[in-house]
Coordinates of C-alpha atoms and ligand atoms in Angstrom, one line a residue:
Chain M
M1 CA 100.1 116.4 114.0
K2 CA 98.0 115.2 111.1
F3 CA 99.3 112.9 108.4
I4 CA 97.6 112.7 105.0
A5 CA 98.1 109.4 103.3
C6 CA 97.3 109.7 99.6
T7 CA 95.7 106.5 98.3
E8 CA 94.5 105.4 94.8
G9 CA 92.4 102.7 93.2
H10 CA 91.4 102.1 89.7
S11 CA 88.7 99.9 88.2
S12 CA 87.4 98.8 91.6
K13 CA 90.8 97.7 92.7
I14 CA 92.5 99.5 95.6
E15 CA 96.2 99.8 94.9
A16 CA 98.4 97.9 97.4
F17 CA 100.6 100.9 97.8
S18 CA 97.7 102.8 99.3
L19 CA 97.9 100.6 102.4
E20 CA 101.7 101.2 102.4
M21 CA 101.1 105.0 102.6
I22 CA 98.8 104.5 105.6
A23 CA 101.3 102.2 107.2
A24 CA 104.1 104.7 106.7
A25 CA 102.0 107.4 108.4
R26 CA 101.0 105.1 111.2
S27 CA 104.7 104.3 111.8
L28 CA 105.3 108.0 112.5
A29 CA 102.2 108.9 114.4
Q30 CA 102.4 109.5 118.1
A31 CA 99.7 109.8 120.8
G32 CA 97.3 112.5 119.8
D33 CA 98.3 112.4 116.1
E34 CA 95.9 111.6 113.4
V35 CA 96.3 109.6 110.2
V36 CA 93.9 110.7 107.5
A37 CA 93.6 108.7 104.3
F38 CA 92.6 110.6 101.2
F39 CA 91.0 108.8 98.2
V40 CA 89.8 110.0 94.9
G41 CA 87.8 107.7 92.6
R42 CA 84.8 105.7 91.9
D43 CA 85.5 102.9 94.3
A44 CA 84.5 104.8 97.5
E45 CA 83.2 101.5 98.9
G46 CA 86.5 99.7 98.3
A47 CA 88.3 102.6 100.1
S48 CA 85.9 102.4 103.1
A49 CA 86.3 98.6 103.2
S50 CA 90.1 98.7 103.2
F51 CA 91.5 101.8 105.0
G52 CA 90.5 100.8 108.6
A53 CA 94.1 101.4 109.6
A54 CA 93.6 105.1 109.2
D55 CA 91.8 107.2 111.8
R56 CA 89.8 109.0 109.2
L57 CA 89.0 108.8 105.5
I58 CA 88.2 111.6 103.1
V59 CA 86.8 110.3 99.9
A60 CA 86.4 112.5 96.8
R61 CA 83.8 110.4 95.0
A62 CA 83.8 110.2 91.2
T63 CA 80.8 108.8 89.5
R64 CA 81.8 108.7 85.9
S65 CA 85.5 108.3 85.3
D66 CA 87.7 105.4 86.4
V67 CA 90.9 107.2 86.0
I68 CA 91.3 110.5 87.8
P69 CA 93.7 113.0 86.1
A70 CA 96.5 113.9 88.5
E71 CA 95.5 117.6 88.0
T72 CA 92.1 116.9 89.5
Y73 CA 93.6 114.7 92.3
A74 CA 96.0 117.5 93.2
L75 CA 93.3 120.1 93.1
L76 CA 91.1 118.2 95.5
L77 CA 94.1 117.4 97.7
R78 CA 94.9 121.1 97.9
D79 CA 91.5 121.8 99.4
V80 CA 92.0 119.0 101.9
I81 CA 95.4 120.4 102.9
T82 CA 93.9 123.8 103.4
A83 CA 91.2 122.4 105.6
E84 CA 93.3 120.0 107.6
S85 CA 96.7 121.7 107.9
P86 CA 98.6 118.5 108.0
G87 CA 102.3 118.2 109.1
L88 CA 103.1 115.6 106.5
V89 CA 101.5 114.5 103.2
L90 CA 102.6 111.1 101.9
V91 CA 102.2 110.5 98.2
P92 CA 103.0 107.2 96.5
Y93 CA 105.5 107.0 93.7
S94 CA 102.9 106.1 91.1
A95 CA 101.9 107.5 87.7
N96 CA 99.5 109.8 89.6
G97 CA 101.9 110.6 92.4
L98 CA 104.6 111.7 90.0
D99 CA 102.4 114.7 89.0
V100 CA 100.8 115.3 92.4
A101 CA 103.8 115.5 94.7
A102 CA 105.7 118.4 93.2
D103 CA 102.5 120.2 92.3
I104 CA 101.4 120.2 95.9
A105 CA 104.9 121.2 97.1
T106 CA 104.8 124.2 94.7
R107 CA 101.4 125.4 95.7
T108 CA 102.1 125.0 99.4
G109 CA 105.7 126.1 99.2
W110 CA 106.6 123.0 101.3
P111 CA 109.7 120.9 101.1
L112 CA 109.5 117.7 99.0
V113 CA 111.7 114.6 99.0
S114 CA 111.0 111.9 96.3
Y115 CA 111.9 108.2 96.1
V116 CA 111.8 107.8 99.9
N117 CA 112.5 104.4 101.5
E118 CA 112.8 105.2 105.2
I119 CA 111.4 108.0 107.5
K120 CA 112.4 108.9 111.0
R121 CA 110.7 111.6 113.1
R122 CA 113.0 114.0 114.9
G123 CA 111.0 116.6 116.7
E124 CA 109.8 119.3 114.3
S125 CA 111.6 117.7 111.3
L126 CA 112.2 114.3 109.7
T127 CA 115.2 112.5 108.4
V128 CA 114.4 110.4 105.4
V129 CA 116.4 108.1 103.2
A130 CA 115.8 108.5 99.5
Q131 CA 117.2 106.8 96.4
M132 CA 119.2 108.6 93.8
Y133 CA 121.1 107.6 90.6
G134 CA 118.9 104.6 89.8
G135 CA 119.3 103.2 93.3
K136 CA 123.1 103.4 93.3
I137 CA 123.2 106.1 96.0
L138 CA 121.1 106.7 99.1
A139 CA 120.6 110.2 100.3
E140 CA 119.9 110.9 103.9
C141 CA 117.9 114.2 104.0
E142 CA 116.7 116.5 106.7
V143 CA 113.1 117.7 106.0
P144 CA 111.6 120.5 108.0
L145 CA 107.8 120.1 108.5
P146 CA 105.2 120.6 107.1
A147 CA 106.4 118.7 104.1
V148 CA 105.5 116.3 101.2
L149 CA 107.1 113.0 100.7
M150 CA 106.9 110.7 97.7
I151 CA 107.3 107.1 98.8
N152 CA 108.6 104.2 96.9
P153 CA 106.1 101.3 96.5
G154 CA 107.3 98.4 98.6
A155 CA 109.3 100.5 101.1
F156 CA 106.7 100.0 103.8
A157 CA 104.8 96.9 104.6
E158 CA 101.1 97.2 103.8
A159 CA 98.7 98.2 106.7
M160 CA 96.1 95.5 107.5
P161 CA 93.2 96.0 105.2
G162 CA 89.9 96.3 107.0
P163 CA 86.7 98.5 107.2
I164 CA 86.8 102.0 108.6
A165 CA 83.9 103.1 110.8
A166 CA 81.2 105.0 108.8
V167 CA 81.4 108.0 111.2
S168 CA 85.1 108.4 110.3
V169 CA 84.4 108.7 106.6
Q170 CA 83.8 112.1 105.0
T171 CA 82.6 112.1 101.4
I172 CA 83.0 115.0 99.0
D173 CA 82.0 115.2 95.4
A174 CA 84.8 115.0 92.9
E175 CA 82.6 115.6 89.8
P176 CA 82.8 119.4 89.8
A177 CA 86.6 119.3 89.9
L178 CA 86.6 116.6 87.2
T179 CA 84.2 118.5 85.0
G180 CA 86.0 121.8 85.4
G181 CA 89.5 120.4 85.0
K182 CA 91.7 121.2 82.1
V183 CA 92.9 117.6 81.6
K184 CA 90.2 115.3 80.3
M185 CA 90.5 111.5 80.1
V186 CA 89.4 110.3 76.7
A187 CA 90.5 106.6 76.5
I188 CA 91.9 103.7 78.5
D189 CA 93.8 101.0 76.7
V190 CA 94.1 97.7 78.6
P191 CA 96.5 95.3 76.9
D192 CA 95.4 92.0 75.5
Y193 CA 97.1 89.3 77.5
A194 CA 96.2 86.6 75.0
D195 CA 99.7 86.6 73.5
V196 CA 101.7 86.6 76.6
D197 CA 101.0 87.0 80.3
L198 CA 104.3 87.4 82.2
T199 CA 102.4 87.6 85.5
T200 CA 101.7 83.9 85.3
A201 CA 105.0 82.8 83.8
E202 CA 107.1 80.5 85.9
R203 CA 110.4 81.3 84.3
I204 CA 111.6 84.5 82.8
V205 CA 114.7 85.6 81.1
C206 CA 114.9 89.4 81.1
V207 CA 117.3 91.4 79.0
G208 CA 118.3 94.9 79.8
R209 CA 120.0 97.6 77.8
G210 CA 123.3 95.6 78.3
I211 CA 122.1 93.4 75.5
G212 CA 123.2 96.2 73.1
D213 CA 121.1 95.7 70.0
E214 CA 118.1 94.0 68.6
A215 CA 119.9 91.2 66.9
S216 CA 121.4 90.0 70.2
I217 CA 117.9 89.5 71.6
D218 CA 117.8 86.2 69.7
L219 CA 120.7 84.9 71.8
A220 CA 118.7 85.5 74.9
R221 CA 115.5 84.2 73.3
N222 CA 117.2 80.9 72.4
L223 CA 118.4 80.6 76.0
A224 CA 114.9 81.3 77.2
T225 CA 113.5 78.6 75.0
M226 CA 116.0 76.1 76.3
L227 CA 115.0 77.0 79.9
G228 CA 111.3 76.9 79.1
A229 CA 111.2 80.5 80.0
E230 CA 109.4 83.6 78.6
I231 CA 111.6 86.4 77.3
A232 CA 111.1 89.8 78.9
G233 CA 112.8 93.2 78.8
S234 CA 113.5 96.3 80.8
R235 CA 112.0 99.6 79.7
P236 CA 114.8 100.8 77.3
V237 CA 114.7 97.4 75.5
V238 CA 111.0 97.8 75.0
D239 CA 111.2 101.5 74.2
N240 CA 113.7 100.7 71.4
G241 CA 111.1 98.4 69.9
W242 CA 113.2 95.2 70.5
L243 CA 110.5 93.5 72.5
P244 CA 106.7 94.2 72.6
K245 CA 105.3 96.3 75.4
L246 CA 103.6 93.3 77.1
R247 CA 107.1 91.9 77.7
Q248 CA 108.2 94.8 79.8
V249 CA 108.8 94.1 83.5
G250 CA 108.6 96.9 86.1
K251 CA 106.7 99.9 87.2
S252 CA 104.9 100.7 84.0
G253 CA 105.2 97.1 82.8
Q254 CA 104.2 93.8 84.4
K255 CA 104.7 92.9 88.1
V256 CA 106.0 89.3 88.0
K257 CA 106.7 86.6 90.5
P258 CA 108.2 83.6 88.6
K259 CA 110.2 80.7 90.1
L260 CA 113.2 81.8 88.0
Y261 CA 114.1 85.3 86.9
L262 CA 117.4 85.5 85.0
A263 CA 118.3 89.2 84.5
L264 CA 120.9 89.8 81.8
G265 CA 122.4 93.3 81.5
V266 CA 119.7 94.9 83.7
S267 CA 121.0 97.5 86.2
G268 CA 118.2 97.1 88.6
A269 CA 116.7 100.6 88.8
P270 CA 114.0 101.0 91.5
E271 CA 111.3 101.0 88.7
H272 CA 112.5 97.7 87.5
L273 CA 112.9 96.1 90.9
E274 CA 109.3 97.1 91.7
G275 CA 108.2 94.6 89.0
M276 CA 110.4 91.6 89.9
S277 CA 112.0 91.7 93.4
Q278 CA 109.4 89.2 94.7
A279 CA 110.6 86.4 92.3
D280 CA 111.5 83.1 94.0
L281 CA 114.9 82.9 92.5
I282 CA 116.7 85.8 91.0
I283 CA 119.9 85.4 89.0
A284 CA 121.6 88.5 87.8
V285 CA 124.4 88.9 85.3
N286 CA 126.0 92.4 85.0
T287 CA 129.5 93.5 84.4
D288 CA 129.1 96.3 86.9
P289 CA 129.6 94.9 90.4
K290 CA 127.8 97.9 91.9
A291 CA 124.7 97.4 89.9
P292 CA 121.7 97.6 92.2
I293 CA 120.2 94.4 90.7
F294 CA 122.7 92.5 92.9
N295 CA 120.9 93.9 96.0
V296 CA 117.9 91.7 95.2
A297 CA 119.6 88.8 93.4
H298 CA 120.0 85.4 95.1
Y299 CA 122.9 84.7 92.7
G300 CA 125.0 87.3 91.0
A301 CA 127.7 87.1 88.3
T302 CA 129.9 89.9 87.0
C303 CA 130.9 88.3 83.7
D304 CA 129.9 89.5 80.3
L305 CA 126.4 88.5 79.5
F306 CA 127.3 87.3 76.1
D307 CA 129.9 84.9 77.5
L308 CA 127.5 83.7 80.0
V309 CA 124.7 83.1 77.5
A310 CA 127.0 81.2 75.2
N311 CA 128.4 79.0 78.0
L312 CA 125.1 78.4 79.6
S313 CA 123.4 77.6 76.2
D314 CA 126.2 75.1 75.4
R315 CA 125.7 73.3 78.7
L316 CA 122.0 73.2 78.4
R317 CA 122.2 72.0 74.9
A318 CA 124.6 69.2 75.8
G319 CA 122.5 68.3 78.8
S320 CA 119.4 67.9 76.8
G321 CA 121.2 65.9 74.1
R322 CA 120.2 68.5 71.5
Chain S
M1 CA 103.4 126.3 68.4
N2 CA 106.4 127.2 70.5
I3 CA 108.0 124.3 72.2
L4 CA 110.6 124.6 75.0
V5 CA 112.4 121.3 75.7
I6 CA 114.7 120.9 78.7
L7 CA 117.9 118.9 78.5
R8 CA 119.7 118.0 81.8
M9 CA 123.2 116.7 81.8
I10 CA 123.6 114.0 84.5
P11 CA 126.3 111.7 85.7
D12 CA 126.5 108.4 83.9
S13 CA 124.9 106.1 86.4
A14 CA 126.3 103.0 84.6
G15 CA 129.7 104.2 85.6
E16 CA 131.2 104.1 89.1
L17 CA 129.8 106.8 91.5
Q18 CA 132.0 107.8 94.3
L19 CA 131.2 110.0 97.2
A20 CA 133.0 113.4 97.5
E21 CA 134.9 114.3 100.6
D22 CA 132.1 116.4 102.1
G23 CA 130.0 113.2 102.2
R24 CA 127.0 115.1 100.8
S25 CA 127.7 115.0 97.1
I26 CA 129.2 112.7 94.5
D27 CA 132.7 113.2 93.3
R28 CA 132.3 114.8 89.9
E29 CA 135.9 115.1 88.9
W30 CA 136.2 112.0 86.7
L31 CA 132.6 111.5 85.9
D32 CA 131.1 111.3 82.4
F33 CA 128.1 113.5 82.0
Q34 CA 125.4 112.5 79.6
L35 CA 122.0 113.7 78.5
N36 CA 119.3 112.4 80.8
D37 CA 117.7 109.6 78.9
F38 CA 114.1 110.8 79.4
D39 CA 115.1 114.3 78.2
D40 CA 116.5 112.7 75.1
H41 CA 113.0 111.3 74.5
A42 CA 111.5 114.7 75.2
L43 CA 113.7 116.2 72.6
E44 CA 112.7 113.6 70.1
E45 CA 109.0 114.2 70.8
A46 CA 109.5 117.9 70.3
I47 CA 111.1 117.3 66.9
L48 CA 108.4 114.8 65.9
L49 CA 105.7 117.4 66.8
K50 CA 107.6 120.0 64.7
E51 CA 107.7 117.6 61.8
A52 CA 104.1 116.7 62.1
G53 CA 102.5 120.1 62.4
G54 CA 105.2 122.8 62.4
A55 CA 106.6 124.2 65.6
K56 CA 109.5 126.3 66.7
V57 CA 111.7 124.2 69.1
T58 CA 113.9 125.9 71.6
A59 CA 116.2 123.5 73.4
V60 CA 117.5 124.6 76.9
A61 CA 120.4 122.6 78.3
V62 CA 121.7 122.7 81.8
G63 CA 124.8 121.2 83.3
E64 CA 128.3 119.9 82.3
G65 CA 128.5 119.5 78.6
A66 CA 125.5 121.6 77.8
N67 CA 127.1 123.1 74.7
R68 CA 127.8 119.7 73.2
V69 CA 124.3 118.5 73.7
L70 CA 122.8 121.7 72.3
Q71 CA 124.8 121.2 69.1
M72 CA 123.3 117.7 68.9
A73 CA 119.8 119.2 69.5
A74 CA 120.4 121.6 66.7
A75 CA 121.5 118.8 64.4
R76 CA 118.3 116.9 65.2
G77 CA 116.2 119.9 64.4
A78 CA 116.0 122.4 67.3
D79 CA 115.6 125.9 66.0
E80 CA 117.1 127.8 68.9
V81 CA 119.5 126.6 71.6
V82 CA 120.1 128.1 75.0
A83 CA 122.5 127.1 77.8
L84 CA 121.1 127.8 81.3
Q85 CA 123.9 128.6 83.6
S86 CA 124.1 126.4 86.7
E87 CA 126.2 126.1 89.7
E88 CA 129.4 124.3 88.8
D89 CA 130.0 120.9 90.3
A90 CA 126.6 120.7 91.8
M91 CA 123.8 118.3 91.2
I92 CA 120.9 119.6 89.0
S93 CA 117.9 119.9 91.3
S94 CA 114.7 120.1 89.3
R95 CA 113.2 122.0 92.3
E96 CA 116.0 124.6 91.9
I97 CA 115.8 125.1 88.2
A98 CA 112.0 125.0 87.8
A99 CA 111.6 128.8 88.4
S100 CA 114.2 129.5 85.7
I101 CA 112.5 127.2 83.2
A102 CA 109.1 128.8 84.0
A103 CA 110.6 132.2 83.4
M104 CA 112.0 131.1 80.1
A105 CA 108.7 129.5 79.1
R106 CA 107.1 132.9 79.6
A107 CA 109.9 134.9 77.9
K108 CA 109.8 132.6 74.8
S109 CA 105.9 132.6 74.7
A110 CA 106.1 128.8 74.9
D111 CA 102.9 126.8 74.3
L112 CA 104.4 123.6 75.4
V113 CA 107.2 122.7 77.8
L114 CA 108.6 119.2 77.4
C115 CA 111.1 117.5 79.7
G116 CA 111.9 114.0 80.7
V117 CA 109.6 112.5 83.3
Q118 CA 112.5 112.1 85.7
S119 CA 116.2 112.5 86.2
S120 CA 118.5 110.6 88.5
E121 CA 119.1 113.9 90.5
D122 CA 115.5 114.9 91.1
V123 CA 115.4 113.7 94.6
F124 CA 113.6 116.9 95.6
G125 CA 110.9 116.5 93.0
Q126 CA 110.3 116.3 89.3
L127 CA 110.6 119.1 86.8
A128 CA 107.3 118.8 84.8
P129 CA 104.9 119.2 87.8
Y130 CA 107.1 121.9 89.4
V131 CA 107.1 124.0 86.2
G132 CA 103.4 123.2 85.5
A133 CA 102.4 124.3 89.0
L134 CA 104.6 127.5 88.9
L135 CA 103.0 128.5 85.6
D136 CA 99.6 127.2 86.6
W137 CA 99.5 125.2 83.4
P138 CA 98.2 121.6 83.2
H139 CA 100.9 119.0 83.4
V140 CA 100.9 115.3 82.6
S141 CA 103.9 113.0 83.4
G142 CA 104.9 109.6 82.0
T143 CA 103.8 110.2 78.4
N144 CA 104.6 107.9 75.6
R145 CA 102.7 109.6 72.8
I146 CA 101.8 113.3 72.1
V147 CA 99.7 114.4 69.2
A148 CA 99.0 118.0 68.6
N149 CA 95.9 119.2 66.7
G150 CA 96.2 122.9 66.7
A151 CA 96.1 124.0 70.4
V152 CA 94.6 120.7 71.5
L153 CA 97.0 118.0 72.7
R154 CA 96.2 114.2 72.9
V155 CA 98.6 112.7 75.4
T156 CA 99.0 109.1 76.2
Q157 CA 100.3 108.2 79.7
E158 CA 101.8 104.9 80.8
R159 CA 100.2 103.5 83.9
G160 CA 101.2 100.2 85.5
A161 CA 100.7 96.7 84.0
G162 CA 100.8 98.0 80.4
V163 CA 97.6 100.1 80.8
A164 CA 97.7 103.4 78.9
V165 CA 95.4 106.3 79.5
T166 CA 94.9 109.1 76.9
Y167 CA 94.0 112.6 77.9
E168 CA 93.1 115.7 76.0
L169 CA 94.2 119.1 77.1
A170 CA 94.7 122.5 75.6
T171 CA 98.0 124.3 75.4
P172 CA 99.8 125.9 77.2
A173 CA 100.9 122.8 79.0
V174 CA 103.9 121.0 80.5
L175 CA 104.5 117.3 79.8
G176 CA 107.0 114.9 81.4
V177 CA 108.0 112.5 78.7
Q178 CA 108.7 108.9 79.4
T179 CA 109.1 107.7 75.9
A180 CA 108.9 109.5 72.6
S181 CA 106.4 108.3 70.0
K182 CA 109.5 107.0 68.1
A183 CA 112.9 106.0 69.4
P184 CA 115.4 109.0 69.4
R185 CA 117.1 109.4 66.0
Y186 CA 120.8 109.3 65.3
V187 CA 122.5 112.2 63.8
S188 CA 125.3 111.9 61.3
G189 CA 128.7 113.4 61.8
S190 CA 128.2 115.9 58.9
K191 CA 125.0 117.2 60.4
L192 CA 126.7 117.6 63.7
R193 CA 129.5 119.5 62.2
E194 CA 127.1 121.8 60.4
A195 CA 125.1 122.3 63.6
S196 CA 128.3 123.2 65.5
K197 CA 128.0 126.7 64.0
T198 CA 124.6 127.3 65.6
P199 CA 124.9 130.2 68.1
I200 CA 124.3 129.1 71.6
G201 CA 122.3 131.6 73.7
R202 CA 122.9 132.1 77.4
A203 CA 120.4 132.4 80.2
M204 CA 121.1 133.3 83.9
P205 CA 119.2 131.3 86.5
E206 CA 116.5 132.7 88.7
S207 CA 116.1 132.1 92.4
S208 CA 114.1 129.0 93.1
G209 CA 111.6 131.0 95.2
F210 CA 111.3 128.3 97.8
E211 CA 111.9 129.5 101.3
R212 CA 112.1 126.0 102.9
S213 CA 113.5 122.9 101.3
A214 CA 114.8 119.6 102.4
E215 CA 118.6 119.2 102.5
I216 CA 120.9 116.3 101.9
I217 CA 122.9 115.5 105.1
T218 CA 124.9 112.6 103.8
L219 CA 125.0 110.3 100.8
R220 CA 126.0 106.7 101.1
L221 CA 126.3 103.6 99.0
P222 CA 123.6 101.0 99.7
V223 CA 124.8 98.0 101.6
Q224 CA 125.8 95.6 98.8
G225 CA 124.6 92.1 98.2
G226 CA 122.1 91.3 100.9
S227 CA 122.0 87.6 101.2
G228 CA 122.9 86.9 97.6
E229 CA 125.8 84.7 96.6
N230 CA 128.5 86.2 94.2
L231 CA 129.3 83.6 91.5
G232 CA 132.2 85.7 90.3
G233 CA 133.2 86.9 86.9
N234 CA 134.3 83.8 85.0
A235 CA 131.6 82.9 82.5
E236 CA 132.6 79.2 82.4
T237 CA 132.5 78.6 86.1
V238 CA 129.3 80.7 86.4
A239 CA 127.6 78.6 83.7
D240 CA 128.7 75.4 85.5
R241 CA 127.3 76.7 88.8
L242 CA 124.1 77.8 87.3
V243 CA 123.4 74.5 85.6
T244 CA 123.9 72.8 89.0
I245 CA 121.7 75.4 90.8
L246 CA 118.9 75.2 88.2
A247 CA 119.0 71.4 88.2
A248 CA 118.8 71.3 92.0
K249 CA 115.6 73.4 91.8
G250 CA 114.2 71.5 88.9
L251 CA 114.4 74.5 86.6
A252 CA 117.0 73.4 84.1
R253 CA 114.7 71.8 81.5
N254 CA 111.4 72.4 79.8
Ligands
FAD1 C1 107.7 106.4 85.8 C2 108.7 105.4 85.4 C3 108.4 104.1 85.1 C4 109.3 103.2 84.7 N1 109.0 101.9 84.5 C5 109.9 101.0 84.2 C6 109.5 99.6 83.9 O1 108.4 99.3 84.0 N2 110.5 98.7 83.7 C7 111.8 99.1 83.6 O2 112.7 98.2 83.4 N3 112.2 100.4 83.8 C8 111.3 101.3 84.1 N4 111.7 102.6 84.2 C9 113.0 103.0 83.8 C10 114.1 102.8 84.9 O3 114.2 103.9 85.7 C11 115.5 102.5 84.2 O4 115.8 103.5 83.3 C12 115.5 101.2 83.5 O5 115.0 100.1 84.3 C13 116.9 100.8 83.1 O6 117.0 99.7 82.2 P1 118.3 98.8 82.1 O7 118.6 98.3 83.4 O8 118.0 97.8 81.0 O9 119.3 99.8 81.5 P2 120.6 100.5 82.2 O10 120.2 101.1 83.5 O11 121.3 101.3 81.2 O12 121.5 99.2 82.6 C14 122.2 98.4 81.7 C15 123.1 97.5 82.5 O13 123.7 96.5 81.7 C16 125.0 96.3 82.1 N5 125.8 95.8 81.0 C17 126.2 96.5 79.9 N6 126.8 95.6 79.0 C18 126.9 94.4 79.6 C19 127.4 93.1 79.2 N7 128.0 93.0 78.0 N8 127.3 92.1 80.1 C20 126.7 92.3 81.3 N9 126.1 93.4 81.7 C21 126.2 94.5 80.9 C22 125.5 97.6 82.7 O14 126.5 97.5 83.6 C23 124.2 98.2 83.2 O15 124.1 98.0 84.6 C24 110.7 103.6 84.6 C25 111.0 104.9 84.9 C26 110.1 105.8 85.3 C27 110.5 107.2 85.6

């Protein structure tokens, strides 16, 4: 059986989850199977230098654009699927993967399971474990092959990066598909980190939707100041305009690894955990004892966050003599 | 421009979820159902597009409480509201409903289909790419700004690390909204009451058209806690413990 591991890279940086897709495929491959990495982008060299854990690499090389519209990625992937007849296509849960996975499943008519954490091979089918309801429920699913899976970043340990033999690399030209595509990239906005760079912060106090309203952010901000910490927020908090975008932690925000991460009223959805589960010390306060944030927390408390902020602030203030 | 916006009613994940006796679904008996957050943003984006350049917005709701949310949609500015019938007491699989949405998009001559980028029940795949692929229309997911200039859309998509990419595409198209350009608006009680007279259309579902799909065998709760320590629910004792823990790690002060 052939496995296609979908990989990505932007601005000459190979995404770490690419190596996870290859590792996931490798973990399922048996004697005689083949793991084929598929890459679309400008950094063909980076892909060749990194994806040695695959048996083969198909590179659709772009020369102009750094960001490949998912439409184009999916179109090129379809051709590869037709040519290779894989048993399984592994797509990362990324901004690109979100558009690619179900598109491919529709065009092939194949089954799709998203948000997958575990995969087991059982003859002609797979059993996979996927997350639902913001990580509160795990679904064990049976998946007849061939199929498409969308895999959570972090679910599989990265394959060893290393070069792949030149004879195992097949290069195709992505430009015709990019030029002929209906979706055109017109701008990339990279944030200015001059104001705040959470990725280098040593201490972070993160507020989630549980904070309730904009005015209450100040309570958490005062606590953060006392702790010498940066204030951060989950997506809904930033979406509501209560904190600037650069202070968002998670999948579409920053990936942080501070010494202290204090999460107040954050449920711990997979997209949030992706940005902070590697922190050295995670303390979570959430009134819901089943909140998934407790699965990654080193210390968890189920009290009201406002009570905790008030009590902790009092003690820190007293301790510092202020 | 004709905009079709999809509103899925999903169980409130902040509440307690319990498994049903069959072990393959969640117990829906006592659950609160609410509008999928991302669909709420999709609705807002639809209304903002209407306000900016004129559009007819048709809201399609599916699931428990669809009528209630359609009245809300009408109060916020939807011109037409339709409830799509769904199997009672079953999760809303985006893979299952995609064919019905695609059919409605055709029937309503939609130029743009908007829905939330994701729902907590879309374990078998996301609605926007399914509908886009079925219609063979371009689709972009994870948008946080949509601007229409006639039939040309400028769409900004959130990528990781705060990076945003803007695309241009022509209608017809399907977009999976992450965040509306502005936070969803509130509607007053009086507007809601007025909108409660809006007639609600009905639509029957189509077959999904997929011959083979994955199936849920069992649902389970994740093993709780891992190695973490539970400090309990008393804010005073928790604060005391945290001061000690932080001090021990040299993290208590600036
Ligand atoms: C493509 C994509 C990218 C995403 N990127 C990100 C991202 O970068 N970052 C991100 O955070 N999310 C991201 N999300 C969204 C994510 O799925 C969740 O919706 C989000 O993380 C939920 O935020 P929350 O925990 O603050 O809110 P909720 O899930 O609503 O949780 C609020 C929590 O507060 C608790 N609470 C309420 N009141 C109190 C109180 N008084 N005291 C204590 N606890 C209380 C509740 O029990 C609840 O658990 C993304 C989603 C998608 C689809």
